[in-house]
Amino acid sequence: MSFVDLATLAMHRRQEMEARLNVFLGKCDRAVMDIKKLQHQAKGFVEQLNCEPSELRDKFLSCMKQLDEYTYLITDFNLALDNLDRPVNKSTYYMPVHDNPGRILKPLPPTALNLIDALSEPTPSTSKAC
């Protein structure tokens, strides 16, 4: 191996190591920022809990109400996404939000042709006998 090949190889290795170091430094910076954010959130949480017992009860009930509102919003969002998957003309009835959402079985579409009609008549009839 020549000196030029060794120098090129060393330069490529150095660039790879610098790229890896930059990725590592970016991840470290992001981790430090996330830790600071968690520390700030924890301080805010401690400040919220640092109150009289009667206030704590009211704050708890307020948080539960807000959690219920978020649950309704998430459910509405999921239902809207589910509606995007279905054809526009068909509608499905859903149970109330806190029940298990189950779809009611869809009725079979009326058939324009049944086997007996096809064998006996040249044009299909509306009879349902089969």
PDB file of C-alpha atoms in Angstrom:
ATOM      1  CA  MET A   1       0.000   0.000   0.000  1.00  0.00           C
ATOM      2  CA  SER A   2       1.355   3.366  -0.932  1.00  0.00           C
ATOM      3  CA  PHE A   3       1.647   6.420   1.261  1.00  0.00           C
ATOM      4  CA  VAL A   4      -1.145   8.160  -0.724  1.00  0.00           C
ATOM      5  CA  ASP A   5      -3.522   5.217  -0.154  1.00  0.00           C
ATOM      6  CA  LEU A   6      -2.766   5.228   3.574  1.00  0.00           C
ATOM      7  CA  ALA A   7      -3.325   8.984   3.782  1.00  0.00           C
ATOM      8  CA  THR A   8      -6.649   8.688   1.916  1.00  0.00           C
ATOM      9  CA  LEU A   9      -7.731   5.813   4.153  1.00  0.00           C
ATOM     10  CA  ALA A  10      -6.782   7.779   7.271  1.00  0.00           C
ATOM     11  CA  MET A  11      -8.663  10.841   5.999  1.00  0.00           C
ATOM     12  CA  HIS A  12     -11.810   8.776   5.352  1.00  0.00           C
ATOM     13  CA  ARG A  13     -11.566   7.182   8.796  1.00  0.00           C
ATOM     14  CA  ARG A  14     -11.162  10.604  10.378  1.00  0.00           C
ATOM     15  CA  GLN A  15     -14.237  11.927   8.528  1.00  0.00           C
ATOM     16  CA  GLU A  16     -16.251   8.892   9.650  1.00  0.00           C
ATOM     17  CA  MET A  17     -15.179   9.405  13.262  1.00  0.00           C
ATOM     18  CA  GLU A  18     -16.009  13.127  13.105  1.00  0.00           C
ATOM     19  CA  ALA A  19     -19.440  12.329  11.689  1.00  0.00           C
ATOM     20  CA  ARG A  20     -20.048   9.798  14.469  1.00  0.00           C
ATOM     21  CA  LEU A  21     -18.867  12.288  17.081  1.00  0.00           C
ATOM     22  CA  ASN A  22     -21.220  14.952  15.703  1.00  0.00           C
ATOM     23  CA  VAL A  23     -24.160  12.525  15.880  1.00  0.00           C
ATOM     24  CA  PHE A  24     -23.174  11.567  19.430  1.00  0.00           C
ATOM     25  CA  LEU A  25     -22.854  15.219  20.475  1.00  0.00           C
ATOM     26  CA  GLY A  26     -26.265  15.979  18.980  1.00  0.00           C
ATOM     27  CA  LYS A  27     -27.818  13.112  20.934  1.00  0.00           C
ATOM     28  CA  CYS A  28     -26.102  14.272  24.121  1.00  0.00           C
ATOM     29  CA  ASP A  29     -27.362  17.828  23.639  1.00  0.00           C
ATOM     30  CA  ARG A  30     -30.889  16.539  23.027  1.00  0.00           C
ATOM     31  CA  ALA A  31     -30.688  14.357  26.157  1.00  0.00           C
ATOM     32  CA  VAL A  32     -29.541  17.330  28.261  1.00  0.00           C
ATOM     33  CA  MET A  33     -32.400  19.453  26.906  1.00  0.00           C
ATOM     34  CA  ASP A  34     -34.907  16.666  27.644  1.00  0.00           C
ATOM     35  CA  ILE A  35     -33.570  16.318  31.198  1.00  0.00           C
ATOM     36  CA  LYS A  36     -33.918  20.075  31.749  1.00  0.00           C
ATOM     37  CA  LYS A  37     -37.451  19.955  30.363  1.00  0.00           C
ATOM     38  CA  LEU A  38     -38.344  17.076  32.705  1.00  0.00           C
ATOM     39  CA  GLN A  39     -36.816  18.954  35.624  1.00  0.00           C
ATOM     40  CA  HIS A  40     -38.920  22.019  34.768  1.00  0.00           C
ATOM     41  CA  GLN A  41     -42.072  19.883  34.489  1.00  0.00           C
ATOM     42  CA  ALA A  42     -41.316  18.217  37.826  1.00  0.00           C
ATOM     43  CA  LYS A  43     -40.906  21.611  39.509  1.00  0.00           C
ATOM     44  CA  GLY A  44     -44.235  22.734  38.070  1.00  0.00           C
ATOM     45  CA  PHE A  45     -45.886  19.548  39.279  1.00  0.00           C
ATOM     46  CA  VAL A  46     -44.478  20.007  42.790  1.00  0.00           C
ATOM     47  CA  GLU A  47     -45.730  23.607  42.831  1.00  0.00           C
ATOM     48  CA  GLN A  48     -49.199  22.411  41.827  1.00  0.00           C
ATOM     49  CA  LEU A  49     -49.254  19.819  44.601  1.00  0.00           C
ATOM     50  CA  ASN A  50     -47.944  22.241  47.215  1.00  0.00           C
ATOM     51  CA  CYS A  51     -51.341  23.441  48.466  1.00  0.00           C
ATOM     52  CA  GLU A  52     -54.016  22.839  51.092  1.00  0.00           C
ATOM     53  CA  PRO A  53     -55.827  19.462  51.077  1.00  0.00           C
ATOM     54  CA  SER A  54     -59.113  21.070  50.010  1.00  0.00           C
ATOM     55  CA  GLU A  55     -57.365  22.755  47.079  1.00  0.00           C
ATOM     56  CA  LEU A  56     -55.716  19.468  46.172  1.00  0.00           C
ATOM     57  CA  ARG A  57     -59.142  17.826  45.887  1.00  0.00           C
ATOM     58  CA  ASP A  58     -60.388  20.602  43.598  1.00  0.00           C
ATOM     59  CA  LYS A  59     -57.257  20.414  41.466  1.00  0.00           C
ATOM     60  CA  PHE A  60     -57.622  16.640  41.196  1.00  0.00           C
ATOM     61  CA  LEU A  61     -61.246  16.939  40.077  1.00  0.00           C
ATOM     62  CA  SER A  62     -60.278  19.622  37.574  1.00  0.00           C
ATOM     63  CA  CYS A  63     -57.531  17.401  36.162  1.00  0.00           C
ATOM     64  CA  MET A  64     -59.946  14.464  35.893  1.00  0.00           C
ATOM     65  CA  LYS A  65     -62.415  16.653  34.008  1.00  0.00           C
ATOM     66  CA  GLN A  66     -59.672  17.767  31.643  1.00  0.00           C
ATOM     67  CA  LEU A  67     -58.594  14.140  31.177  1.00  0.00           C
ATOM     68  CA  ASP A  68     -62.180  13.202  30.262  1.00  0.00           C
ATOM     69  CA  GLU A  69     -62.250  16.008  27.700  1.00  0.00           C
ATOM     70  CA  TYR A  70     -59.013  14.737  26.171  1.00  0.00           C
ATOM     71  CA  THR A  71     -60.454  11.213  26.085  1.00  0.00           C
ATOM     72  CA  TYR A  72     -63.495  12.467  24.187  1.00  0.00           C
ATOM     73  CA  LEU A  73     -61.289  14.393  21.755  1.00  0.00           C
ATOM     74  CA  ILE A  74     -59.104  11.359  21.103  1.00  0.00           C
ATOM     75  CA  THR A  75     -62.176   9.172  20.579  1.00  0.00           C
ATOM     76  CA  ASP A  76     -63.682  11.702  18.177  1.00  0.00           C
ATOM     77  CA  PHE A  77     -60.406  11.845  16.292  1.00  0.00           C
ATOM     78  CA  ASN A  78     -60.244   8.044  16.033  1.00  0.00           C
ATOM     79  CA  LEU A  79     -63.844   7.899  14.808  1.00  0.00           C
ATOM     80  CA  ALA A  80     -63.093  10.546  12.197  1.00  0.00           C
ATOM     81  CA  LEU A  81     -60.099   8.546  10.997  1.00  0.00           C
ATOM     82  CA  ASP A  82     -62.251   5.428  10.822  1.00  0.00           C
ATOM     83  CA  ASN A  83     -64.808   7.340   8.739  1.00  0.00           C
ATOM     84  CA  LEU A  84     -62.102   8.161   6.212  1.00  0.00           C
ATOM     85  CA  ASP A  85     -61.574   4.447   5.594  1.00  0.00           C
ATOM     86  CA  ARG A  86     -65.232   3.720   4.814  1.00  0.00           C
ATOM     87  CA  PRO A  87     -67.072   4.586   1.601  1.00  0.00           C
ATOM     88  CA  VAL A  88     -69.040   7.834   1.750  1.00  0.00           C
ATOM     89  CA  ASN A  89     -72.512   6.339   1.097  1.00  0.00           C
ATOM     90  CA  LYS A  90     -72.470   3.756   3.892  1.00  0.00           C
ATOM     91  CA  SER A  91     -73.058   4.812   7.473  1.00  0.00           C
ATOM     92  CA  THR A  92     -72.427   2.840  10.626  1.00  0.00           C
ATOM     93  CA  TYR A  93     -73.919   3.364  14.046  1.00  0.00           C
ATOM     94  CA  TYR A  94     -71.473   3.554  16.935  1.00  0.00           C
ATOM     95  CA  MET A  95     -72.103   2.865  20.592  1.00  0.00           C
ATOM     96  CA  PRO A  96     -71.630   5.710  23.096  1.00  0.00           C
ATOM     97  CA  VAL A  97     -68.069   6.896  23.482  1.00  0.00           C
ATOM     98  CA  HIS A  98     -67.129   5.075  26.700  1.00  0.00           C
ATOM     99  CA  ASP A  99     -68.585   1.743  25.589  1.00  0.00           C
ATOM    100  CA  ASN A 100     -66.606  -0.576  23.411  1.00  0.00           C
ATOM    101  CA  PRO A 101     -67.174   0.776  19.927  1.00  0.00           C
ATOM    102  CA  GLY A 102     -68.527  -2.086  17.882  1.00  0.00           C
ATOM    103  CA  ARG A 103     -69.961  -1.897  14.482  1.00  0.00           C
ATOM    104  CA  ILE A 104     -73.421  -3.222  13.907  1.00  0.00           C
ATOM    105  CA  LEU A 105     -73.541  -5.786  11.160  1.00  0.00           C
ATOM    106  CA  LYS A 106     -74.334  -4.220   7.839  1.00  0.00           C
ATOM    107  CA  PRO A 107     -77.337  -5.590   5.958  1.00  0.00           C
ATOM    108  CA  LEU A 108     -76.531  -7.467   2.802  1.00  0.00           C
ATOM    109  CA  PRO A 109     -77.114  -5.380  -0.294  1.00  0.00           C
ATOM    110  CA  PRO A 110     -80.210  -6.430  -2.221  1.00  0.00           C
ATOM    111  CA  THR A 111     -79.306  -8.735  -5.054  1.00  0.00           C
ATOM    112  CA  ALA A 112     -80.671  -7.854  -8.434  1.00  0.00           C
ATOM    113  CA  LEU A 113     -80.441 -11.434  -9.628  1.00  0.00           C
ATOM    114  CA  ASN A 114     -80.921 -14.792  -7.966  1.00  0.00           C
ATOM    115  CA  LEU A 115     -80.279 -18.249  -9.392  1.00  0.00           C
ATOM    116  CA  ILE A 116     -83.928 -19.337  -9.800  1.00  0.00           C
ATOM    117  CA  ASP A 117     -84.821 -16.157 -11.670  1.00  0.00           C
ATOM    118  CA  ALA A 118     -81.807 -16.508 -13.916  1.00  0.00           C
ATOM    119  CA  LEU A 119     -82.804 -20.056 -14.899  1.00  0.00           C
ATOM    120  CA  SER A 120     -86.535 -19.415 -15.395  1.00  0.00           C
ATOM    121  CA  GLU A 121     -86.823 -15.951 -16.926  1.00  0.00           C
ATOM    122  CA  PRO A 122     -84.797 -14.005 -19.452  1.00  0.00           C
ATOM    123  CA  THR A 123     -84.873 -10.857 -17.273  1.00  0.00           C
ATOM    124  CA  PRO A 124     -84.318 -10.794 -13.541  1.00  0.00           C
ATOM    125  CA  SER A 125     -87.315 -10.350 -11.266  1.00  0.00           C
ATOM    126  CA  THR A 126     -87.571  -8.759  -7.853  1.00  0.00           C
ATOM    127  CA  SER A 127     -88.577 -11.972  -6.111  1.00  0.00           C
ATOM    128  CA  LYS A 128     -86.574 -12.953  -3.054  1.00  0.00           C
ATOM    129  CA  ALA A 129     -87.530 -16.655  -3.120  1.00  0.00           C
ATOM    130  CA  CYS A 130     -84.475 -18.814  -3.073  1.00  0.00           C
TER     131      CYS A 130
END
